[in-house]
Amino acid sequence: MSDRSLYGSLQTLVSGGRTLSDEERLLLAYGPLLFWYEKNRRDLPWRKNKDPYRIWISEIMLQQTRVEAVKPYYFRFMERFPTVLSLAEAPEEELLKYWEGLGYYSRARNLKKAAMIVSESYAGAFPKDYTQIRKLPGIGSYTAGAIASIAFGIPVPAVDGNVLRVISRVTGSHDDILKQSTKRRVETLIAGVLKENEAGDFNQALIEIGATVCIPNGEPLCDACPFYTVCEAREKGLTGEIPVKTPKKKRKIEKMTVLLLEYEDKIAIRKRRSDGLLASLYEFYNVPGWLTGKQAETVAESVAGTVLTATKLPEAKHIFSHTEWHMKGYHIQIRTLNQSEVGEALIYDGWKEIQEKYPIPSAFSAYKKYLDQRYGGK
Ligand code: SF4
């Protein structure tokens, strides 16, 4: 008898023909899921050991970024900040530089704040307590659950978008997975089946199924899934309608014009405001709205000096959670610099030096690439 028909028979025995409860579905799939994970887990750098620091950094990086994209950042970060203490002592600008390209910079700032608390209040060792981990800045229920269960074997759930999708399908739930109440229900359900010291593997197995089998885009690979026999959405053909997500509000579109002001092989940048989007990072000079070439030259003359040449650059778009930037760009070479008229603090430096010293968000990557081609990248 195959494993699948064995579990099918077990399921009939448990249910006596009635519909399984959500908890029964998870309990029936518990063993197959752990077995599947042991055979199929990806070999990821942060899984080399159970160091809570490594798990924490990787989980924060993975919040908005794919695994493959995170890896190079993770290696670089761990080399420069190998311990909680080194992170606690990191100069903020350098830390942001190491985060450049990952976006959502508040994550990096919160990492430092949390590292300082762990250093000062817990002598550099992560607290072995879910509630204390959860209280650290930037750590929500998912990350706290991941650290507590994977590093310390504490039986607490770690429910992210992957897990919500898998559990909604397994249980045939049409609850909106963007609602906190749905997340809490799923957390309670998983907490009810977790066993001490297996919680880390169980949580990671669920996340892994969501990332590689019960995938977010495209058909789920049900034939390869350990939930096959107990999954309500598979059985009833509901995978196209579950999970349910309320459509997000439309993003606000902001038009802007980016001016790459260049004077004698030096490029102008400036520091952004200390609050709001991309706070305290650096950017190329830009103004709201779309300017014509003539208007761009006029602005350049008022903030930099007389214009030698003005070249139109490709348009670019960057999508944030709630906003989209639609950018036009001009490369403007300045003939005579008139810094006395500079109303905003512009820093002129070589492109290579700028790349080494100043964090410039990937929202400007189209214009960074242009400068890479002109001057050579890092
Ligand atoms: Fe997802 Fe299919 Fe597995 Fe159900 S059986 S959890 S729909 S991959």
PDB file of N, CA, C and O and ligand atoms in Angstrom, residues 166 169-170 209 213-215 220-223 225-228 231-234 239, ligand 1:
ATOM      1  N   VAL A 166      -1.175  28.032   2.522  1.00  0.00           N
ATOM      2  CA  VAL A 166      -1.227  26.567   2.652  1.00  0.00           C
ATOM      3  C   VAL A 166      -2.380  26.161   3.568  1.00  0.00           C
ATOM      4  O   VAL A 166      -3.209  25.309   3.211  1.00  0.00           O
ATOM      5  N   ARG A 169      -5.845  26.665   2.169  1.00  0.00           N
ATOM      6  CA  ARG A 169      -6.210  25.646   1.174  1.00  0.00           C
ATOM      7  C   ARG A 169      -6.476  24.293   1.846  1.00  0.00           C
ATOM      8  O   ARG A 169      -7.466  23.636   1.540  1.00  0.00           O
ATOM      9  N   VAL A 170      -5.600  23.927   2.763  1.00  0.00           N
ATOM     10  CA  VAL A 170      -5.779  22.622   3.422  1.00  0.00           C
ATOM     11  C   VAL A 170      -7.137  22.578   4.120  1.00  0.00           C
ATOM     12  O   VAL A 170      -7.855  21.580   4.050  1.00  0.00           O
ATOM     13  N   ILE A 209       6.706  24.434   2.083  1.00  0.00           N
ATOM     14  CA  ILE A 209       5.624  23.946   1.204  1.00  0.00           C
ATOM     15  C   ILE A 209       5.009  25.140   0.466  1.00  0.00           C
ATOM     16  O   ILE A 209       4.765  25.090  -0.739  1.00  0.00           O
ATOM     17  N   VAL A 213       5.831  24.338  -3.191  1.00  0.00           N
ATOM     18  CA  VAL A 213       4.823  23.371  -3.656  1.00  0.00           C
ATOM     19  C   VAL A 213       3.449  24.038  -3.806  1.00  0.00           C
ATOM     20  O   VAL A 213       2.855  24.048  -4.880  1.00  0.00           O
ATOM     21  N   CYS A 214       2.981  24.621  -2.736  1.00  0.00           N
ATOM     22  CA  CYS A 214       1.681  25.310  -2.763  1.00  0.00           C
ATOM     23  C   CYS A 214       1.967  26.775  -3.090  1.00  0.00           C
ATOM     24  O   CYS A 214       1.770  27.672  -2.279  1.00  0.00           O
ATOM     25  N   ILE A 215       2.437  26.977  -4.312  1.00  0.00           N
ATOM     26  CA  ILE A 215       3.068  28.251  -4.692  1.00  0.00           C
ATOM     27  C   ILE A 215       2.059  29.397  -4.861  1.00  0.00           C
ATOM     28  O   ILE A 215       0.888  29.147  -5.133  1.00  0.00           O
ATOM     29  N   PRO A 220      -0.775  25.027  -7.918  1.00  0.00           N
ATOM     30  CA  PRO A 220      -0.038  24.328  -6.865  1.00  0.00           C
ATOM     31  C   PRO A 220       0.343  22.921  -7.324  1.00  0.00           C
ATOM     32  O   PRO A 220      -0.382  22.313  -8.114  1.00  0.00           O
ATOM     33  N   LEU A 221       1.473  22.428  -6.806  1.00  0.00           N
ATOM     34  CA  LEU A 221       1.969  21.119  -7.238  1.00  0.00           C
ATOM     35  C   LEU A 221       1.445  20.040  -6.283  1.00  0.00           C
ATOM     36  O   LEU A 221       2.204  19.437  -5.515  1.00  0.00           O
ATOM     37  N   CYS A 222       0.131  19.838  -6.303  1.00  0.00           N
ATOM     38  CA  CYS A 222      -0.521  18.980  -5.308  1.00  0.00           C
ATOM     39  C   CYS A 222       0.039  17.559  -5.290  1.00  0.00           C
ATOM     40  O   CYS A 222       0.110  16.936  -4.232  1.00  0.00           O
ATOM     41  N   ASP A 223       0.419  17.047  -6.456  1.00  0.00           N
ATOM     42  CA  ASP A 223       0.915  15.661  -6.494  1.00  0.00           C
ATOM     43  C   ASP A 223       2.168  15.478  -5.650  1.00  0.00           C
ATOM     44  O   ASP A 223       2.486  14.362  -5.248  1.00  0.00           O
ATOM     45  N   CYS A 225       2.690  17.068  -2.790  1.00  0.00           N
ATOM     46  CA  CYS A 225       2.442  17.716  -1.497  1.00  0.00           C
ATOM     47  C   CYS A 225       2.039  16.711  -0.408  1.00  0.00           C
ATOM     48  O   CYS A 225       1.162  15.864  -0.626  1.00  0.00           O
ATOM     49  N   PRO A 226       2.639  16.829   0.767  1.00  0.00           N
ATOM     50  CA  PRO A 226       2.272  15.919   1.852  1.00  0.00           C
ATOM     51  C   PRO A 226       0.861  16.149   2.401  1.00  0.00           C
ATOM     52  O   PRO A 226       0.358  15.328   3.176  1.00  0.00           O
ATOM     53  N   PHE A 227       0.216  17.240   2.006  1.00  0.00           N
ATOM     54  CA  PHE A 227      -1.163  17.486   2.446  1.00  0.00           C
ATOM     55  C   PHE A 227      -2.187  16.886   1.472  1.00  0.00           C
ATOM     56  O   PHE A 227      -3.394  17.059   1.653  1.00  0.00           O
ATOM     57  N   TYR A 228      -1.690  16.217   0.434  1.00  0.00           N
ATOM     58  CA  TYR A 228      -2.554  15.778  -0.667  1.00  0.00           C
ATOM     59  C   TYR A 228      -3.864  15.138  -0.181  1.00  0.00           C
ATOM     60  O   TYR A 228      -4.943  15.526  -0.604  1.00  0.00           O
ATOM     61  N   CYS A 231      -6.225  17.693   1.973  1.00  0.00           N
ATOM     62  CA  CYS A 231      -6.420  19.087   1.547  1.00  0.00           C
ATOM     63  C   CYS A 231      -7.794  19.291   0.914  1.00  0.00           C
ATOM     64  O   CYS A 231      -8.116  18.728  -0.132  1.00  0.00           O
ATOM     65  N   GLU A 232      -8.572  20.136   1.569  1.00  0.00           N
ATOM     66  CA  GLU A 232      -9.944  20.390   1.114  1.00  0.00           C
ATOM     67  C   GLU A 232      -9.964  21.129  -0.230  1.00  0.00           C
ATOM     68  O   GLU A 232     -10.757  20.802  -1.112  1.00  0.00           O
ATOM     69  N   ALA A 233      -9.081  22.110  -0.386  1.00  0.00           N
ATOM     70  CA  ALA A 233      -9.082  22.887  -1.644  1.00  0.00           C
ATOM     71  C   ALA A 233      -8.707  21.991  -2.816  1.00  0.00           C
ATOM     72  O   ALA A 233      -9.285  22.097  -3.900  1.00  0.00           O
ATOM     73  N   ARG A 234      -7.765  21.095  -2.624  1.00  0.00           N
ATOM     74  CA  ARG A 234      -7.397  20.167  -3.709  1.00  0.00           C
ATOM     75  C   ARG A 234      -8.573  19.253  -4.033  1.00  0.00           C
ATOM     76  O   ARG A 234      -8.963  19.086  -5.184  1.00  0.00           O
ATOM     77  N   THR A 239      -8.520  25.495  -5.489  1.00  0.00           N
ATOM     78  CA  THR A 239      -7.216  26.174  -5.370  1.00  0.00           C
ATOM     79  C   THR A 239      -7.182  27.493  -6.142  1.00  0.00           C
ATOM     80  O   THR A 239      -6.377  28.362  -5.843  1.00  0.00           O
TER      81      THR A 239
HETATM   82 FE1  SF4 B   1      -1.594  23.283  -1.711  1.00  0.00          FE
HETATM   83 FE2  SF4 B   1      -2.268  21.240  -3.265  1.00  0.00          FE
HETATM   84 FE3  SF4 B   1      -0.835  20.834  -1.071  1.00  0.00          FE
HETATM   85 FE4  SF4 B   1      -3.381  21.507  -0.913  1.00  0.00          FE
HETATM   86  S1  SF4 B   1      -2.545  19.639  -1.771  1.00  0.00           S
HETATM   87  S2  SF4 B   1      -1.727  22.342   0.307  1.00  0.00           S
HETATM   88  S3  SF4 B   1      -3.572  22.937  -2.635  1.00  0.00           S
HETATM   89  S4  SF4 B   1      -0.201  21.983  -2.900  1.00  0.00           S
END
